[in-house]
Amino acid sequence: MTLVKVYVTYKESILDPQGEAIETAIHGMGHNDINGVRMGKYFEINFTDDAKDIDTEIDTICDKLLANPNMETYRYEIVNAEGAK
Amino acid sequence: MTLVKVYVTYKESILDPQGEAIETAIHGMGHNDINGVRMGKYFEINFTDDAKDIDTEIDTICDKLLANPNMETYRYEIVNAEGAK
C-alpha cells in the first residue's frame, strides 16, 4: 500500500473567507502574534500495490474531483509503503 | 514570520463519510487501485516574529478552535521563517 497526502488550498489571488474568519476568532482568543490564516482540504489516499502510475492518477483525481481548477491549487506527497496503513 | 502547517483528521475510530463518498467517486472514475480515502482540514497559520511559545499557542488554538477533541486529532509542522510568506 502506498499513501499519498494531498493538500488543496485556494490560489493566492482568491479571497479565503474561512481563513479570515478563523484569524478573527484566533485574535479574539487573545493570540495577537498571528498574521494570516489559510484553510484548505487535506486528503489521505491509499493506493494498492498494483497501482502503476500514481503521479498521473493523482493529477487526474485532483483535476477532476478534489480541487476546483479555477480557484484552488493542489500539491501532494507520496509516502513510501511503510507510511501507509 | 513563521509558518505552521496544521492537519486535522478524524480519529481512526470515527466514521469518515466524506472520505467514503470520495472513494466511491474515485472508483466511479475507473481508478480501482485505491483502497481507502480520508478527508481532513488543512491550515496554514503565520506567526509574527515576536511569537514566544508557538507550540503552546498552536495546541491551545487547535484544542479550542480548529479540532473537535471528541472526534478529531491534529498534528502540525513548524516551517522555518524562510518557508513563511
CSV table of N, CA and C in Angstrom, one decimal:
chain,number,residue,atom,x,y,z
A,1,MET,N,0.8,-1.2,0.0
A,1,MET,CA,0.0,0.0,0.0
A,1,MET,C,0.9,1.3,0.0
A,2,THR,N,0.5,2.2,-0.8
A,2,THR,CA,1.2,3.5,-0.8
A,2,THR,C,0.3,4.6,-0.4
A,3,LEU,N,0.7,5.4,0.5
A,3,LEU,CA,-0.1,6.5,1.0
A,3,LEU,C,0.3,7.8,0.2
A,4,VAL,N,-0.7,8.5,-0.3
A,4,VAL,CA,-0.5,9.8,-0.9
A,4,VAL,C,-1.2,10.9,-0.1
A,5,LYS,N,-0.5,11.9,0.3
A,5,LYS,CA,-1.1,13.0,1.1
A,5,LYS,C,-1.3,14.2,0.1
A,6,VAL,N,-2.6,14.7,0.0
A,6,VAL,CA,-2.9,15.7,-0.9
A,6,VAL,C,-3.4,17.0,-0.1
A,7,TYR,N,-2.8,18.1,-0.5
A,7,TYR,CA,-3.2,19.4,0.1
A,7,TYR,C,-3.8,20.3,-0.9
A,8,VAL,N,-5.1,20.7,-0.7
A,8,VAL,CA,-5.8,21.6,-1.6
A,8,VAL,C,-6.0,22.9,-0.9
A,9,THR,N,-5.5,24.0,-1.5
A,9,THR,CA,-5.7,25.3,-0.9
A,9,THR,C,-6.2,26.3,-2.0
A,10,TYR,N,-6.7,27.4,-1.6
A,10,TYR,CA,-7.1,28.4,-2.5
A,10,TYR,C,-5.9,29.0,-3.2
A,11,LYS,N,-6.1,29.4,-4.4
A,11,LYS,CA,-5.0,30.2,-5.1
A,11,LYS,C,-4.8,31.5,-4.4
A,12,GLU,N,-3.5,32.0,-4.5
A,12,GLU,CA,-3.2,33.2,-3.7
A,12,GLU,C,-4.2,34.4,-4.0
A,13,SER,N,-4.6,34.5,-5.3
A,13,SER,CA,-5.4,35.6,-5.7
A,13,SER,C,-6.9,35.5,-5.2
A,14,ILE,N,-7.2,34.3,-4.6
A,14,ILE,CA,-8.6,34.1,-4.2
A,14,ILE,C,-8.8,34.5,-2.8
A,15,LEU,N,-9.9,35.2,-2.5
A,15,LEU,CA,-10.2,35.5,-1.1
A,15,LEU,C,-10.5,34.2,-0.3
A,16,ASP,N,-10.0,34.2,0.9
A,16,ASP,CA,-10.2,33.0,1.7
A,16,ASP,C,-11.1,33.3,3.0
A,17,PRO,N,-12.4,33.4,2.8
A,17,PRO,CA,-13.3,33.9,3.9
A,17,PRO,C,-13.1,33.0,5.2
A,18,GLN,N,-13.0,31.7,4.9
A,18,GLN,CA,-12.9,30.9,6.1
A,18,GLN,C,-11.6,31.2,6.9
A,19,GLY,N,-10.5,31.3,6.1
A,19,GLY,CA,-9.3,31.6,6.8
A,19,GLY,C,-9.3,32.9,7.6
A,20,GLU,N,-10.0,33.9,7.0
A,20,GLU,CA,-10.1,35.2,7.6
A,20,GLU,C,-11.0,35.1,8.9
A,21,ALA,N,-12.1,34.3,8.8
A,21,ALA,CA,-13.0,34.2,10.0
A,21,ALA,C,-12.2,33.5,11.1
A,22,ILE,N,-11.4,32.5,10.7
A,22,ILE,CA,-10.6,31.8,11.8
A,22,ILE,C,-9.6,32.7,12.4
A,23,GLU,N,-9.0,33.6,11.5
A,23,GLU,CA,-8.0,34.5,12.1
A,23,GLU,C,-8.6,35.5,13.1
A,24,THR,N,-9.8,35.9,12.7
A,24,THR,CA,-10.6,36.8,13.6
A,24,THR,C,-10.9,36.1,14.9
A,25,ALA,N,-11.3,34.9,14.9
A,25,ALA,CA,-11.6,34.1,16.1
A,25,ALA,C,-10.3,33.9,16.9
A,26,ILE,N,-9.2,33.6,16.3
A,26,ILE,CA,-7.9,33.4,17.0
A,26,ILE,C,-7.5,34.7,17.7
A,27,HIS,N,-7.7,35.8,17.0
A,27,HIS,CA,-7.3,37.1,17.6
A,27,HIS,C,-8.3,37.3,18.8
A,28,GLY,N,-9.5,36.9,18.7
A,28,GLY,CA,-10.5,37.0,19.8
A,28,GLY,C,-10.1,36.2,21.0
A,29,MET,N,-9.3,35.1,20.7
A,29,MET,CA,-8.9,34.3,21.9
A,29,MET,C,-7.7,34.9,22.5
A,30,GLY,N,-7.2,36.1,22.0
A,30,GLY,CA,-6.1,36.8,22.6
A,30,GLY,C,-4.7,36.5,22.0
A,31,HIS,N,-4.7,35.7,20.9
A,31,HIS,CA,-3.4,35.4,20.2
A,31,HIS,C,-3.2,36.5,19.1
A,32,ASN,N,-2.5,37.6,19.5
A,32,ASN,CA,-2.3,38.7,18.6
A,32,ASN,C,-1.0,38.6,17.8
A,33,ASP,N,-0.3,37.5,17.9
A,33,ASP,CA,1.0,37.3,17.2
A,33,ASP,C,0.8,36.4,16.0
A,34,ILE,N,-0.4,36.5,15.4
A,34,ILE,CA,-0.7,35.7,14.2
A,34,ILE,C,-1.2,36.7,13.1
A,35,ASN,N,-0.5,36.5,12.0
A,35,ASN,CA,-0.8,37.4,10.9
A,35,ASN,C,-1.0,36.6,9.6
A,36,GLY,N,-2.2,36.0,9.5
A,36,GLY,CA,-2.5,35.3,8.3
A,36,GLY,C,-2.9,33.9,8.5
A,37,VAL,N,-4.1,33.5,8.2
A,37,VAL,CA,-4.5,32.1,8.3
A,37,VAL,C,-5.1,31.7,7.0
A,38,ARG,N,-4.8,30.5,6.5
A,38,ARG,CA,-5.4,30.0,5.3
A,38,ARG,C,-5.9,28.6,5.6
A,39,MET,N,-7.1,28.3,5.1
A,39,MET,CA,-7.7,27.0,5.3
A,39,MET,C,-7.8,26.3,4.0
A,40,GLY,N,-7.6,24.9,4.1
A,40,GLY,CA,-7.7,24.1,2.9
A,40,GLY,C,-8.2,22.7,3.2
A,41,LYS,N,-8.1,21.9,2.2
A,41,LYS,CA,-8.6,20.5,2.4
A,41,LYS,C,-7.3,19.5,2.4
A,42,TYR,N,-7.5,18.5,3.2
A,42,TYR,CA,-6.3,17.5,3.3
A,42,TYR,C,-6.9,16.1,3.0
A,43,PHE,N,-6.2,15.4,2.2
A,43,PHE,CA,-6.7,14.0,1.8
A,43,PHE,C,-5.6,13.0,2.1
A,44,GLU,N,-5.9,11.9,2.5
A,44,GLU,CA,-5.0,10.7,2.6
A,44,GLU,C,-5.6,9.7,1.7
A,45,ILE,N,-4.9,9.3,0.6
A,45,ILE,CA,-5.4,8.3,-0.3
A,45,ILE,C,-4.4,7.1,-0.4
A,46,ASN,N,-5.0,5.9,-0.1
A,46,ASN,CA,-4.2,4.7,-0.1
A,46,ASN,C,-4.3,4.0,-1.5
A,47,PHE,N,-3.1,3.8,-2.1
A,47,PHE,CA,-3.1,3.1,-3.4
A,47,PHE,C,-2.6,1.6,-3.1
A,48,THR,N,-3.3,0.7,-3.8
A,48,THR,CA,-2.9,-0.7,-3.6
A,48,THR,C,-1.5,-0.9,-4.3
A,49,ASP,N,-0.9,-2.1,-4.0
A,49,ASP,CA,0.4,-2.3,-4.5
A,49,ASP,C,0.5,-2.4,-6.0
A,50,ASP,N,-0.7,-2.7,-6.7
A,50,ASP,CA,-0.6,-2.9,-8.1
A,50,ASP,C,-0.8,-1.6,-8.9
A,51,ALA,N,-0.8,-0.4,-8.1
A,51,ALA,CA,-1.0,0.9,-8.8
A,51,ALA,C,0.2,1.1,-9.7
A,52,LYS,N,0.0,1.5,-11.0
A,52,LYS,CA,1.1,1.6,-11.9
A,52,LYS,C,1.7,3.0,-11.9
A,53,ASP,N,0.9,4.0,-12.2
A,53,ASP,CA,1.4,5.4,-12.4
A,53,ASP,C,0.7,6.3,-11.4
A,54,ILE,N,1.1,6.4,-10.2
A,54,ILE,CA,0.4,7.1,-9.1
A,54,ILE,C,0.4,8.6,-9.5
A,55,ASP,N,1.5,9.1,-9.9
A,55,ASP,CA,1.5,10.6,-10.2
A,55,ASP,C,0.4,11.0,-11.2
A,56,THR,N,0.3,10.2,-12.3
A,56,THR,CA,-0.7,10.6,-13.3
A,56,THR,C,-2.1,10.4,-12.7
A,57,GLU,N,-2.3,9.3,-11.9
A,57,GLU,CA,-3.6,9.1,-11.4
A,57,GLU,C,-4.0,10.2,-10.4
A,58,ILE,N,-3.1,10.6,-9.6
A,58,ILE,CA,-3.3,11.7,-8.6
A,58,ILE,C,-3.7,13.0,-9.3
A,59,ASP,N,-2.9,13.3,-10.3
A,59,ASP,CA,-3.2,14.5,-11.1
A,59,ASP,C,-4.6,14.5,-11.7
A,60,THR,N,-5.0,13.4,-12.2
A,60,THR,CA,-6.4,13.2,-12.8
A,60,THR,C,-7.4,13.4,-11.7
A,61,ILE,N,-7.2,12.7,-10.6
A,61,ILE,CA,-8.2,12.7,-9.5
A,61,ILE,C,-8.3,14.1,-8.9
A,62,CYS,N,-7.2,14.8,-8.8
A,62,CYS,CA,-7.2,16.2,-8.2
A,62,CYS,C,-7.9,17.1,-9.2
A,63,ASP,N,-7.5,17.0,-10.5
A,63,ASP,CA,-8.0,18.0,-11.5
A,63,ASP,C,-9.6,17.8,-11.7
A,64,LYS,N,-10.0,16.5,-11.6
A,64,LYS,CA,-11.4,16.2,-11.9
A,64,LYS,C,-12.3,16.2,-10.6
A,65,LEU,N,-11.7,16.0,-9.4
A,65,LEU,CA,-12.6,15.8,-8.3
A,65,LEU,C,-12.2,16.6,-7.0
A,66,LEU,N,-11.0,16.5,-6.7
A,66,LEU,CA,-10.6,17.1,-5.4
A,66,LEU,C,-10.4,18.6,-5.4
A,67,ALA,N,-9.9,19.2,-6.5
A,67,ALA,CA,-9.6,20.6,-6.5
A,67,ALA,C,-10.4,21.3,-7.6
A,68,ASN,N,-10.9,22.5,-7.3
A,68,ASN,CA,-11.6,23.3,-8.4
A,68,ASN,C,-10.5,24.0,-9.1
A,69,PRO,N,-10.2,23.7,-10.4
A,69,PRO,CA,-9.1,24.3,-11.1
A,69,PRO,C,-9.2,25.8,-11.2
A,70,ASN,N,-10.3,26.4,-11.1
A,70,ASN,CA,-10.5,27.8,-11.2
A,70,ASN,C,-10.0,28.6,-10.0
A,71,MET,N,-10.2,27.9,-8.8
A,71,MET,CA,-10.0,28.7,-7.6
A,71,MET,C,-8.9,28.0,-6.7
A,72,GLU,N,-8.7,26.7,-6.9
A,72,GLU,CA,-7.8,26.0,-6.0
A,72,GLU,C,-6.6,25.5,-6.7
A,73,THR,N,-5.6,25.3,-5.8
A,73,THR,CA,-4.3,24.6,-6.3
A,73,THR,C,-4.0,23.4,-5.4
A,74,TYR,N,-3.3,22.5,-5.9
A,74,TYR,CA,-3.0,21.3,-5.0
A,74,TYR,C,-1.6,20.9,-5.1
A,75,ARG,N,-1.1,20.2,-4.1
A,75,ARG,CA,0.2,19.6,-4.1
A,75,ARG,C,0.1,18.3,-3.3
A,76,TYR,N,1.0,17.4,-3.6
A,76,TYR,CA,0.8,16.1,-2.9
A,76,TYR,C,2.2,15.5,-2.6
A,77,GLU,N,2.2,14.5,-1.6
A,77,GLU,CA,3.4,13.8,-1.2
A,77,GLU,C,3.1,12.3,-1.3
A,78,ILE,N,4.0,11.6,-1.9
A,78,ILE,CA,3.9,10.2,-1.9
A,78,ILE,C,4.7,9.6,-0.8
A,79,VAL,N,4.0,9.0,0.2
A,79,VAL,CA,4.7,8.4,1.3
A,79,VAL,C,5.0,7.0,1.0
A,80,ASN,N,6.2,6.5,1.3
A,80,ASN,CA,6.5,5.1,1.0
A,80,ASN,C,5.6,4.1,1.7
A,81,ALA,N,5.6,3.0,1.2
A,81,ALA,CA,4.6,1.9,1.6
A,81,ALA,C,4.6,1.8,3.1
A,82,GLU,N,5.7,2.0,3.8
A,82,GLU,CA,5.7,1.8,5.3
A,82,GLU,C,4.8,2.8,6.0
A,83,GLY,N,4.7,4.0,5.3
A,83,GLY,CA,3.9,5.1,5.9
A,83,GLY,C,2.4,4.8,5.8
A,84,ALA,N,2.1,3.9,4.9
A,84,ALA,CA,0.7,3.7,4.6
A,84,ALA,C,0.0,2.7,5.7
A,85,LYS,N,-1.3,2.7,5.7
A,85,LYS,CA,-2.0,1.8,6.6
A,85,LYS,C,-2.1,0.4,6.0
B,1,MET,N,8.6,36.0,10.2
B,1,MET,CA,7.3,35.2,10.2
B,1,MET,C,7.6,33.7,10.2
B,2,THR,N,6.8,33.0,10.9
B,2,THR,CA,7.0,31.5,11.0
B,2,THR,C,5.7,30.9,10.6
B,3,LEU,N,5.8,30.0,9.6
B,3,LEU,CA,4.6,29.3,9.1
B,3,LEU,C,4.4,28.0,9.9
B,4,VAL,N,3.2,27.8,10.3
B,4,VAL,CA,2.8,26.5,10.9
B,4,VAL,C,1.7,25.8,10.1
B,5,LYS,N,2.0,24.6,9.7
B,5,LYS,CA,1.0,23.8,8.9
B,5,LYS,C,0.3,22.8,9.9
B,6,VAL,N,-1.0,22.9,9.9
B,6,VAL,CA,-1.8,22.1,10.8
B,6,VAL,C,-2.7,21.1,10.0
B,7,TYR,N,-2.7,19.9,10.4
B,7,TYR,CA,-3.5,18.9,9.7
B,7,TYR,C,-4.5,18.3,10.8
B,8,VAL,N,-5.8,18.4,10.4
B,8,VAL,CA,-6.8,17.9,11.3
B,8,VAL,C,-7.6,16.8,10.6
B,9,THR,N,-7.6,15.6,11.2
B,9,THR,CA,-8.3,14.5,10.6
B,9,THR,C,-9.2,13.8,11.7
B,10,TYR,N,-10.1,13.0,11.2
B,10,TYR,CA,-10.9,12.2,12.1
B,10,TYR,C,-10.1,11.2,12.9
B,11,LYS,N,-10.4,10.9,14.1
B,11,LYS,CA,-9.8,9.8,14.8
B,11,LYS,C,-10.1,8.5,14.1
B,12,GLU,N,-9.2,7.5,14.2
B,12,GLU,CA,-9.3,6.2,13.5
B,12,GLU,C,-10.7,5.6,13.7
B,13,SER,N,-11.2,5.7,14.9
B,13,SER,CA,-12.5,5.0,15.3
B,13,SER,C,-13.7,5.7,14.7
B,14,ILE,N,-13.5,6.9,14.2
B,14,ILE,CA,-14.7,7.7,13.8
B,14,ILE,C,-14.9,7.4,12.3
B,15,LEU,N,-16.2,7.2,11.9
B,15,LEU,CA,-16.6,7.0,10.5
B,15,LEU,C,-16.3,8.3,9.7
B,16,ASP,N,-15.8,8.2,8.5
B,16,ASP,CA,-15.4,9.3,7.7
B,16,ASP,C,-16.3,9.3,6.4
B,17,PRO,N,-17.5,9.8,6.5
B,17,PRO,CA,-18.5,9.7,5.4
B,17,PRO,C,-18.0,10.4,4.2
B,18,GLN,N,-17.3,11.6,4.4
B,18,GLN,CA,-16.8,12.3,3.2
B,18,GLN,C,-15.7,11.5,2.5
B,19,GLY,N,-14.8,10.9,3.3
B,19,GLY,CA,-13.8,10.1,2.7
B,19,GLY,C,-14.4,8.9,1.9
B,20,GLU,N,-15.4,8.3,2.5
B,20,GLU,CA,-16.0,7.2,1.8
B,20,GLU,C,-16.7,7.6,0.5
B,21,ALA,N,-17.4,8.8,0.6
B,21,ALA,CA,-18.1,9.3,-0.6
B,21,ALA,C,-17.0,9.6,-1.8
B,22,ILE,N,-15.9,10.2,-1.4
B,22,ILE,CA,-14.9,10.5,-2.3
B,22,ILE,C,-14.3,9.2,-2.9
B,23,GLU,N,-14.1,8.2,-2.1
B,23,GLU,CA,-13.6,6.9,-2.6
B,23,GLU,C,-14.5,6.3,-3.6
B,24,THR,N,-15.8,6.4,-3.3
B,24,THR,CA,-16.8,5.9,-4.3
B,24,THR,C,-16.7,6.6,-5.6
B,25,ALA,N,-16.6,7.9,-5.5
B,25,ALA,CA,-16.5,8.8,-6.7
B,25,ALA,C,-15.2,8.4,-7.5
B,26,ILE,N,-14.1,8.2,-6.8
B,26,ILE,CA,-12.9,7.9,-7.4
B,26,ILE,C,-13.0,6.5,-8.1
B,27,HIS,N,-13.6,5.6,-7.5
B,27,HIS,CA,-13.8,4.3,-8.1
B,27,HIS,C,-14.7,4.5,-9.3
B,28,GLY,N,-15.7,5.3,-9.2
B,28,GLY,CA,-16.5,5.6,-10.4
B,28,GLY,C,-15.8,6.2,-11.6
B,29,MET,N,-14.7,6.8,-11.3
B,29,MET,CA,-13.9,7.4,-12.4
B,29,MET,C,-13.0,6.3,-13.0
B,30,GLY,N,-13.1,5.1,-12.4
B,30,GLY,CA,-12.3,4.0,-13.0
B,30,GLY,C,-11.0,3.7,-12.3
B,31,HIS,N,-10.7,4.4,-11.2
B,31,HIS,CA,-9.5,4.1,-10.5
B,31,HIS,C,-9.7,3.1,-9.4
B,32,ASN,N,-9.5,1.8,-9.8
B,32,ASN,CA,-9.8,0.7,-8.8
B,32,ASN,C,-8.6,0.3,-8.0
B,33,ASP,N,-7.5,1.0,-8.1
B,33,ASP,CA,-6.3,0.6,-7.3
B,33,ASP,C,-6.2,1.5,-6.1
B,34,ILE,N,-7.4,2.0,-5.6
B,34,ILE,CA,-7.4,2.8,-4.4
B,34,ILE,C,-8.2,2.1,-3.3
B,35,ASN,N,-7.6,2.1,-2.2
B,35,ASN,CA,-8.2,1.3,-1.1
B,35,ASN,C,-8.2,2.1,0.2
B,36,GLY,N,-9.0,3.2,0.3
B,36,GLY,CA,-9.1,4.0,1.5
B,36,GLY,C,-8.8,5.4,1.2
B,37,VAL,N,-9.8,6.3,1.5
B,37,VAL,CA,-9.6,7.7,1.4
B,37,VAL,C,-10.0,8.4,2.7
B,38,ARG,N,-9.2,9.3,3.2
B,38,ARG,CA,-9.6,10.0,4.4
B,38,ARG,C,-9.5,11.5,4.1
B,39,MET,N,-10.5,12.3,4.5
B,39,MET,CA,-10.5,13.7,4.3
B,39,MET,C,-10.4,14.4,5.6
B,40,GLY,N,-9.6,15.6,5.5
B,40,GLY,CA,-9.5,16.4,6.8
B,40,GLY,C,-9.3,17.8,6.4
B,41,LYS,N,-9.0,18.6,7.4
B,41,LYS,CA,-8.8,20.0,7.2
B,41,LYS,C,-7.3,20.4,7.3
B,42,TYR,N,-6.9,21.4,6.5
B,42,TYR,CA,-5.5,21.8,6.5
B,42,TYR,C,-5.5,23.3,6.7
B,43,PHE,N,-4.6,23.7,7.6
B,43,PHE,CA,-4.5,25.2,7.9
B,43,PHE,C,-3.0,25.6,7.8
B,44,GLU,N,-2.8,26.8,7.3
B,44,GLU,CA,-1.5,27.5,7.3
B,44,GLU,C,-1.7,28.7,8.1
B,45,ILE,N,-0.9,28.7,9.2
B,45,ILE,CA,-1.0,29.9,10.2
B,45,ILE,C,0.4,30.6,10.2
B,46,ASN,N,0.4,31.9,10.0
B,46,ASN,CA,1.6,32.6,10.1
B,46,ASN,C,1.7,33.3,11.4
B,47,PHE,N,2.8,33.0,12.1
B,47,PHE,CA,3.1,33.7,13.4
B,47,PHE,C,4.1,34.8,13.1
B,48,THR,N,3.9,36.0,13.8
B,48,THR,CA,4.8,37.1,13.6
B,48,THR,C,6.1,36.7,14.4
B,49,ASP,N,7.2,37.5,14.2
B,49,ASP,CA,8.5,37.2,14.7
B,49,ASP,C,8.5,37.3,16.2
B,50,ASP,N,7.5,38.0,16.8
B,50,ASP,CA,7.6,38.2,18.3
B,50,ASP,C,6.8,37.1,19.0
B,51,ALA,N,6.4,36.1,18.3
B,51,ALA,CA,5.7,34.9,18.9
B,51,ALA,C,6.6,34.2,19.9
B,52,LYS,N,6.2,34.0,21.1
B,52,LYS,CA,7.1,33.4,22.1
B,52,LYS,C,7.1,31.9,22.1
B,53,ASP,N,6.0,31.3,22.3
B,53,ASP,CA,5.9,29.8,22.5
B,53,ASP,C,4.9,29.3,21.5
B,54,ILE,N,5.3,29.1,20.3
B,54,ILE,CA,4.4,28.7,19.2
B,54,ILE,C,3.7,27.3,19.5
B,55,ASP,N,4.5,26.4,20.1
B,55,ASP,CA,3.9,25.1,20.4
B,55,ASP,C,2.7,25.2,21.3
B,56,THR,N,2.9,25.9,22.3
B,56,THR,CA,1.8,26.0,23.3
B,56,THR,C,0.6,26.7,22.7
B,57,GLU,N,0.9,27.8,21.9
B,57,GLU,CA,-0.2,28.5,21.3
B,57,GLU,C,-1.0,27.6,20.3
B,58,ILE,N,-0.2,26.9,19.5
B,58,ILE,CA,-0.9,26.0,18.5
B,58,ILE,C,-1.7,25.0,19.2
B,59,ASP,N,-1.2,24.4,20.3
B,59,ASP,CA,-2.0,23.4,21.0
B,59,ASP,C,-3.3,24.0,21.5
B,60,THR,N,-3.2,25.2,22.0
B,60,THR,CA,-4.4,25.9,22.5
B,60,THR,C,-5.4,26.2,21.4
B,61,ILE,N,-4.9,26.7,20.3
B,61,ILE,CA,-5.7,27.1,19.2
B,61,ILE,C,-6.4,25.8,18.6
B,62,CYS,N,-5.7,24.7,18.5
B,62,CYS,CA,-6.2,23.5,17.9
B,62,CYS,C,-7.3,22.9,18.9
B,63,ASP,N,-6.9,22.9,20.2
B,63,ASP,CA,-7.9,22.3,21.1
B,63,ASP,C,-9.2,23.1,21.3
B,64,LYS,N,-9.0,24.4,21.2
B,64,LYS,CA,-10.2,25.2,21.4
B,64,LYS,C,-11.0,25.6,20.1
B,65,LEU,N,-10.3,25.5,19.0
B,65,LEU,CA,-11.0,26.1,17.8
B,65,LEU,C,-10.9,25.2,16.5
B,66,LEU,N,-9.7,24.7,16.2
B,66,LEU,CA,-9.6,24.0,14.9
B,66,LEU,C,-10.0,22.6,14.9
B,67,ALA,N,-9.9,21.9,16.0
B,67,ALA,CA,-10.2,20.4,16.1
B,67,ALA,C,-11.2,20.1,17.2
B,68,ASN,N,-12.1,19.3,16.8
B,68,ASN,CA,-13.1,18.8,17.8
B,68,ASN,C,-12.5,17.7,18.6
B,69,PRO,N,-12.1,17.9,19.9
B,69,PRO,CA,-11.4,16.9,20.6
B,69,PRO,C,-12.1,15.5,20.7
B,70,ASN,N,-13.4,15.5,20.6
B,70,ASN,CA,-14.1,14.2,20.7
B,70,ASN,C,-13.9,13.4,19.5
B,71,MET,N,-13.8,14.0,18.3
B,71,MET,CA,-13.8,13.3,17.1
B,71,MET,C,-12.6,13.4,16.2
B,72,GLU,N,-11.8,14.5,16.5
B,72,GLU,CA,-10.7,14.8,15.6
B,72,GLU,C,-9.4,14.7,16.3
B,73,THR,N,-8.3,14.5,15.5
B,73,THR,CA,-7.0,14.6,16.1
B,73,THR,C,-6.2,15.6,15.2
B,74,TYR,N,-5.1,16.1,15.7
B,74,TYR,CA,-4.4,17.1,14.9
B,74,TYR,C,-2.9,16.8,15.0
B,75,ARG,N,-2.2,17.3,14.0
B,75,ARG,CA,-0.7,17.3,14.1
B,75,ARG,C,-0.3,18.6,13.3
B,76,TYR,N,1.0,19.0,13.6
B,76,TYR,CA,1.4,20.3,13.0
B,76,TYR,C,2.9,20.2,12.7
B,77,GLU,N,3.3,21.1,11.8
B,77,GLU,CA,4.7,21.2,11.4
B,77,GLU,C,5.0,22.7,11.5
B,78,ILE,N,6.1,23.0,12.1
B,78,ILE,CA,6.6,24.4,12.2
B,78,ILE,C,7.6,24.6,11.1
B,79,VAL,N,7.3,25.4,10.1
B,79,VAL,CA,8.2,25.6,9.0
B,79,VAL,C,9.0,26.8,9.3
B,80,ASN,N,10.4,26.7,9.0
B,80,ASN,CA,11.2,27.9,9.5
B,80,ASN,C,10.8,29.1,8.7
B,81,ALA,N,11.3,30.2,9.2
B,81,ALA,CA,10.8,31.5,8.7
B,81,ALA,C,10.9,31.6,7.2
B,82,GLU,N,11.9,31.0,6.5
B,82,GLU,CA,12.0,31.2,5.1
B,82,GLU,C,10.8,30.6,4.4
B,83,GLY,N,10.2,29.6,5.0
B,83,GLY,CA,9.1,28.9,4.4
B,83,GLY,C,7.8,29.7,4.5
B,84,ALA,N,7.8,30.8,5.3
B,84,ALA,CA,6.6,31.6,5.6
B,84,ALA,C,6.5,32.6,4.5
B,85,LYS,N,5.2,33.2,4.4
B,85,LYS,CA,5.0,34.3,3.4
B,85,LYS,C,5.5,35.6,4.1
